[in-house]
Amino acid sequence: MRMRDAYREQMDALNALLGEMCDTVGAEMERATQALLEADLELAEQVITDHDQLAERSAEAEELAFELLALQAPVAGDLRSVVGGFQLVSEIDRMGALALHVAKVARRRHPSRVLPEEVAGYFVEMGRLAVELARNAHQVLESQDYEDALSLMEDDDAMDDLHRHLFTVMMDRDWEHGVASAVDVTLLGRYYERYADHAVSIARRVVFQATGKTPEQLKEAG
């Protein structure tokens, strides 16, 4: 097999594994959100227990990236893609860690429901968006299409809007659920917002890998 073909095959394998990891963190957040909304201790424990599998996949992805560096000696754009692979592993790991945080909040407050009725609907939608962003991140990693990546970045706006509106509910003088509840809701809102931010970071890195430019530079170029 020619060196270029070997590089392409290994790079495709790395991107496929990263895509599978996106599916994993999407499933983690979906289950964590359900555990949060339904005060489901068993489901929260499942997210916490299964999280170790993500660490194993991360180690596998990093090993693939190291092999690409050591065996293929990539240069220029290829080197950019391999180095970006390490950064993508980190972004996906952080998404998984945030889903884990959500599950731990649900476990800590069990058997009580964490979310007051006034804000539960926000988290239904934030959870849905989080799973969709993870799914779209997988698609972007598979296609390596910078236009798909730019579209994912736009999807983050809806999560930011929900996060802002969530604060207006908590700051209302009619809020009657106390400080502890407000702290839980604030932290949870931040977890979902950061989860979306990491999905956007994945998209940004794919844009750079595909074009050698940041999204801002592409926009300036027209």
mmCIF file of C-alpha atoms in Angstrom:
data_model
loop_
_atom_site.group_PDB
_atom_site.id
_atom_site.type_symbol
_atom_site.label_atom_id
_atom_site.label_comp_id
_atom_site.label_asym_id
_atom_site.label_seq_id
_atom_site.Cartn_x
_atom_site.Cartn_y
_atom_site.Cartn_z
ATOM 1 C CA MET A 1 0.000 0.000 0.000
ATOM 2 C CA ARG A 2 1.363 3.418 -0.933
ATOM 3 C CA MET A 3 2.161 5.757 1.950
ATOM 4 C CA ARG A 4 -0.507 8.244 0.887
ATOM 5 C CA ASP A 5 -3.171 5.528 0.805
ATOM 6 C CA ALA A 6 -2.057 4.265 4.212
ATOM 7 C CA TYR A 7 -2.274 7.753 5.649
ATOM 8 C CA ARG A 8 -5.748 8.288 4.230
ATOM 9 C CA GLU A 9 -6.971 4.958 5.563
ATOM 10 C CA GLN A 10 -5.661 5.646 9.066
ATOM 11 C CA MET A 11 -7.031 9.190 9.052
ATOM 12 C CA ASP A 12 -10.451 7.902 8.027
ATOM 13 C CA ALA A 13 -10.277 5.372 10.874
ATOM 14 C CA LEU A 14 -9.449 8.154 13.340
ATOM 15 C CA ASN A 15 -12.313 10.337 12.148
ATOM 16 C CA ALA A 16 -14.695 7.368 12.291
ATOM 17 C CA LEU A 17 -13.669 6.668 15.873
ATOM 18 C CA LEU A 18 -14.110 10.334 16.810
ATOM 19 C CA GLY A 19 -17.563 10.201 15.232
ATOM 20 C CA GLU A 20 -18.452 7.155 17.334
ATOM 21 C CA MET A 21 -17.288 9.042 20.416
ATOM 22 C CA CYS A 22 -19.667 11.871 19.496
ATOM 23 C CA ASP A 23 -22.474 9.302 19.391
ATOM 24 C CA THR A 24 -21.399 8.093 22.826
ATOM 25 C CA VAL A 25 -21.441 11.541 24.438
ATOM 26 C CA GLY A 26 -24.752 12.283 22.732
ATOM 27 C CA ALA A 27 -26.257 9.131 24.245
ATOM 28 C CA GLU A 28 -24.736 10.020 27.613
ATOM 29 C CA MET A 29 -26.350 13.444 27.590
ATOM 30 C CA GLU A 30 -29.687 12.020 26.427
ATOM 31 C CA ARG A 31 -29.753 9.556 29.335
ATOM 32 C CA ALA A 32 -28.445 12.135 31.814
ATOM 33 C CA THR A 33 -31.195 14.554 30.799
ATOM 34 C CA GLN A 34 -33.838 11.868 31.218
ATOM 35 C CA ALA A 35 -32.431 10.990 34.647
ATOM 36 C CA LEU A 36 -32.550 14.674 35.572
ATOM 37 C CA LEU A 37 -36.121 15.214 34.419
ATOM 38 C CA GLU A 38 -37.515 12.000 35.872
ATOM 39 C CA ALA A 39 -35.379 11.672 39.035
ATOM 40 C CA ASP A 40 -34.302 8.284 37.657
ATOM 41 C CA LEU A 41 -31.475 7.035 39.880
ATOM 42 C CA GLU A 42 -30.872 3.862 37.869
ATOM 43 C CA LEU A 43 -30.392 5.821 34.677
ATOM 44 C CA ALA A 44 -28.090 8.327 36.363
ATOM 45 C CA GLU A 45 -25.976 5.463 37.705
ATOM 46 C CA GLN A 46 -25.825 3.939 34.233
ATOM 47 C CA VAL A 47 -24.406 7.156 32.775
ATOM 48 C CA ILE A 48 -21.829 7.350 35.551
ATOM 49 C CA THR A 49 -20.799 3.699 35.241
ATOM 50 C CA ASP A 50 -20.645 3.666 31.431
ATOM 51 C CA HIS A 51 -18.530 6.822 31.289
ATOM 52 C CA ASP A 52 -15.346 4.742 31.657
ATOM 53 C CA GLN A 53 -15.965 3.375 28.163
ATOM 54 C CA LEU A 54 -15.463 6.862 26.748
ATOM 55 C CA ALA A 55 -12.031 7.067 28.377
ATOM 56 C CA GLU A 56 -11.104 3.800 26.665
ATOM 57 C CA ARG A 57 -12.186 5.128 23.263
ATOM 58 C CA SER A 58 -10.279 8.364 23.881
ATOM 59 C CA ALA A 59 -7.090 6.410 24.573
ATOM 60 C CA GLU A 60 -7.664 4.407 21.387
ATOM 61 C CA ALA A 61 -8.138 7.605 19.347
ATOM 62 C CA GLU A 62 -4.987 9.163 20.777
ATOM 63 C CA GLU A 63 -3.034 6.015 19.962
ATOM 64 C CA LEU A 64 -4.241 6.202 16.355
ATOM 65 C CA ALA A 65 -3.148 9.837 16.157
ATOM 66 C CA PHE A 66 0.281 8.993 17.582
ATOM 67 C CA GLU A 67 0.662 6.229 15.007
ATOM 68 C CA LEU A 68 -0.136 8.691 12.241
ATOM 69 C CA LEU A 69 2.539 11.045 13.542
ATOM 70 C CA ALA A 70 5.144 8.351 14.018
ATOM 71 C CA LEU A 71 4.575 6.178 10.946
ATOM 72 C CA GLN A 72 3.306 8.597 8.310
ATOM 73 C CA ALA A 73 5.370 11.702 9.201
ATOM 74 C CA PRO A 74 2.651 14.034 7.902
ATOM 75 C CA VAL A 75 3.443 17.571 6.783
ATOM 76 C CA ALA A 76 1.456 20.723 5.971
ATOM 77 C CA GLY A 77 -2.285 20.082 5.792
ATOM 78 C CA ASP A 78 -1.939 16.443 6.824
ATOM 79 C CA LEU A 79 -0.043 17.444 9.962
ATOM 80 C CA ARG A 80 -2.753 19.981 10.722
ATOM 81 C CA SER A 81 -5.366 17.224 10.571
ATOM 82 C CA VAL A 82 -3.438 14.855 12.827
ATOM 83 C CA VAL A 83 -2.720 17.501 15.461
ATOM 84 C CA GLY A 84 -6.360 18.527 15.224
ATOM 85 C CA GLY A 85 -7.258 14.920 16.023
ATOM 86 C CA PHE A 86 -5.690 15.238 19.474
ATOM 87 C CA GLN A 87 -7.637 18.439 20.073
ATOM 88 C CA LEU A 88 -10.881 16.816 18.949
ATOM 89 C CA VAL A 89 -10.410 13.976 21.430
ATOM 90 C CA SER A 90 -10.152 16.585 24.174
ATOM 91 C CA GLU A 91 -13.311 18.409 23.058
ATOM 92 C CA ILE A 92 -15.357 15.198 22.963
ATOM 93 C CA ASP A 93 -13.986 14.124 26.344
ATOM 94 C CA ARG A 94 -15.196 17.386 27.834
ATOM 95 C CA MET A 95 -18.668 16.866 26.372
ATOM 96 C CA GLY A 96 -18.768 13.484 28.070
ATOM 97 C CA ALA A 97 -17.598 15.011 31.341
ATOM 98 C CA LEU A 98 -20.431 17.546 31.218
ATOM 99 C CA ALA A 99 -23.024 14.814 30.655
ATOM 100 C CA LEU A 100 -21.479 13.044 33.638
ATOM 101 C CA HIS A 101 -21.919 16.183 35.758
ATOM 102 C CA VAL A 102 -25.617 16.303 34.845
ATOM 103 C CA ALA A 103 -26.066 12.665 35.876
ATOM 104 C CA LYS A 104 -24.282 13.288 39.175
ATOM 105 C CA VAL A 105 -26.608 16.178 39.998
ATOM 106 C CA ALA A 106 -29.593 13.905 39.361
ATOM 107 C CA ARG A 107 -28.066 11.244 41.615
ATOM 108 C CA ARG A 108 -27.183 13.695 44.371
ATOM 109 C CA ARG A 109 -30.719 15.076 44.613
ATOM 110 C CA HIS A 110 -32.508 11.727 44.319
ATOM 111 C CA PRO A 111 -35.279 10.940 45.198
ATOM 112 C CA SER A 112 -36.233 14.596 44.746
ATOM 113 C CA ARG A 113 -36.601 16.122 41.309
ATOM 114 C CA VAL A 114 -33.879 18.679 40.716
ATOM 115 C CA LEU A 115 -35.842 20.962 38.419
ATOM 116 C CA PRO A 116 -38.815 23.111 39.405
ATOM 117 C CA GLU A 117 -41.715 22.934 36.971
ATOM 118 C CA GLU A 118 -41.021 26.465 35.698
ATOM 119 C CA VAL A 119 -37.669 25.463 34.183
ATOM 120 C CA ALA A 120 -38.140 21.782 33.313
ATOM 121 C CA GLY A 121 -39.267 22.623 29.782
ATOM 122 C CA TYR A 122 -36.066 24.551 29.166
ATOM 123 C CA PHE A 123 -34.006 21.474 29.973
ATOM 124 C CA VAL A 124 -36.150 19.245 27.781
ATOM 125 C CA GLU A 125 -35.216 21.491 24.861
ATOM 126 C CA MET A 126 -31.599 21.998 25.929
ATOM 127 C CA GLY A 127 -31.183 18.245 26.186
ATOM 128 C CA ARG A 128 -32.672 17.765 22.731
ATOM 129 C CA LEU A 129 -30.360 20.386 21.255
ATOM 130 C CA ALA A 130 -27.331 18.876 22.974
ATOM 131 C CA VAL A 131 -28.022 15.455 21.466
ATOM 132 C CA GLU A 132 -28.597 17.028 18.054
ATOM 133 C CA LEU A 133 -25.312 18.930 18.264
ATOM 134 C CA ALA A 134 -23.435 15.724 19.100
ATOM 135 C CA ARG A 135 -25.105 13.998 16.155
ATOM 136 C CA ASN A 136 -24.198 16.882 13.851
ATOM 137 C CA ALA A 137 -20.620 16.834 15.128
ATOM 138 C CA HIS A 138 -20.409 13.183 14.070
ATOM 139 C CA GLN A 139 -21.698 14.117 10.623
ATOM 140 C CA VAL A 140 -19.130 16.905 10.311
ATOM 141 C CA LEU A 141 -16.285 14.590 11.316
ATOM 142 C CA GLU A 142 -17.460 12.052 8.769
ATOM 143 C CA SER A 143 -17.933 14.473 5.900
ATOM 144 C CA GLN A 144 -15.015 16.807 6.711
ATOM 145 C CA ASP A 145 -17.156 19.402 4.916
ATOM 146 C CA TYR A 146 -16.468 22.894 6.187
ATOM 147 C CA GLU A 147 -19.924 24.097 5.146
ATOM 148 C CA ASP A 148 -21.520 21.429 7.356
ATOM 149 C CA ALA A 149 -19.245 22.608 10.138
ATOM 150 C CA LEU A 150 -20.301 26.227 9.687
ATOM 151 C CA SER A 151 -23.956 25.156 9.853
ATOM 152 C CA LEU A 152 -23.326 23.377 13.162
ATOM 153 C CA MET A 153 -21.869 26.570 14.593
ATOM 154 C CA GLU A 154 -25.100 28.384 13.790
ATOM 155 C CA ASP A 155 -27.116 25.701 15.621
ATOM 156 C CA ASP A 156 -25.444 26.792 18.860
ATOM 157 C CA ASP A 157 -27.424 30.048 18.838
ATOM 158 C CA ALA A 158 -30.582 28.246 19.974
ATOM 159 C CA MET A 159 -28.786 26.832 23.023
ATOM 160 C CA ASP A 160 -27.466 30.288 23.921
ATOM 161 C CA ASP A 161 -30.983 31.729 23.671
ATOM 162 C CA LEU A 162 -32.405 29.061 25.982
ATOM 163 C CA HIS A 163 -29.615 29.644 28.476
ATOM 164 C CA ARG A 164 -30.305 33.385 28.552
ATOM 165 C CA HIS A 165 -34.057 32.875 28.962
ATOM 166 C CA LEU A 166 -33.438 30.424 31.791
ATOM 167 C CA PHE A 167 -31.838 33.211 33.788
ATOM 168 C CA THR A 168 -34.816 35.487 33.324
ATOM 169 C CA VAL A 169 -37.002 32.851 35.001
ATOM 170 C CA MET A 170 -34.652 32.491 37.974
ATOM 171 C CA MET A 171 -34.212 36.237 38.400
ATOM 172 C CA ASP A 172 -37.949 36.816 38.527
ATOM 173 C CA ARG A 173 -39.087 37.933 41.962
ATOM 174 C CA ASP A 174 -41.742 35.214 41.891
ATOM 175 C CA TRP A 175 -39.024 32.532 42.104
ATOM 176 C CA GLU A 176 -39.943 30.596 45.228
ATOM 177 C CA HIS A 177 -37.634 27.590 45.183
ATOM 178 C CA GLY A 178 -34.767 28.945 47.264
ATOM 179 C CA VAL A 179 -31.061 29.422 46.794
ATOM 180 C CA ALA A 180 -30.083 25.727 46.573
ATOM 181 C CA SER A 181 -32.458 25.163 43.686
ATOM 182 C CA ALA A 182 -31.240 28.307 41.935
ATOM 183 C CA VAL A 183 -27.638 27.095 42.262
ATOM 184 C CA ASP A 184 -28.531 23.683 40.796
ATOM 185 C CA VAL A 185 -30.370 25.238 37.864
ATOM 186 C CA THR A 186 -27.533 27.709 37.227
ATOM 187 C CA LEU A 187 -24.905 24.955 37.196
ATOM 188 C CA LEU A 188 -26.991 22.691 35.004
ATOM 189 C CA GLY A 189 -27.682 25.470 32.525
ATOM 190 C CA ARG A 190 -23.959 26.114 32.343
ATOM 191 C CA TYR A 191 -23.242 22.414 31.717
ATOM 192 C CA TYR A 192 -25.538 22.354 28.697
ATOM 193 C CA GLU A 193 -24.176 25.627 27.368
ATOM 194 C CA ARG A 194 -20.581 24.404 27.667
ATOM 195 C CA TYR A 195 -21.526 21.081 26.040
ATOM 196 C CA ALA A 196 -22.769 23.040 23.023
ATOM 197 C CA ASP A 197 -19.633 25.186 23.050
ATOM 198 C CA HIS A 198 -17.450 22.092 22.735
ATOM 199 C CA ALA A 199 -19.533 20.858 19.803
ATOM 200 C CA VAL A 200 -18.922 24.235 18.173
ATOM 201 C CA SER A 201 -15.191 23.874 18.874
ATOM 202 C CA ILE A 202 -15.265 20.571 16.986
ATOM 203 C CA ALA A 203 -16.845 22.361 14.040
ATOM 204 C CA ARG A 204 -14.249 25.152 14.200
ATOM 205 C CA ARG A 205 -11.425 22.622 14.124
ATOM 206 C CA VAL A 206 -12.927 20.823 11.128
ATOM 207 C CA VAL A 207 -13.213 24.153 9.296
ATOM 208 C CA PHE A 208 -9.538 24.838 9.985
ATOM 209 C CA GLN A 209 -8.451 21.327 9.025
ATOM 210 C CA ALA A 210 -10.395 21.487 5.755
ATOM 211 C CA THR A 211 -9.442 25.024 4.701
ATOM 212 C CA GLY A 212 -6.456 26.165 6.741
ATOM 213 C CA LYS A 213 -8.538 29.153 7.822
ATOM 214 C CA THR A 214 -10.683 30.019 10.808
ATOM 215 C CA PRO A 215 -14.433 30.549 10.299
ATOM 216 C CA GLU A 216 -13.837 34.290 10.800
ATOM 217 C CA GLN A 217 -11.181 34.355 8.087
ATOM 218 C CA LEU A 218 -13.493 32.505 5.709
ATOM 219 C CA LYS A 219 -16.214 35.042 6.405
ATOM 220 C CA GLU A 220 -13.859 37.952 5.707
ATOM 221 C CA ALA A 221 -12.797 36.301 2.461
ATOM 222 C CA GLY A 222 -16.427 36.313 1.362
#
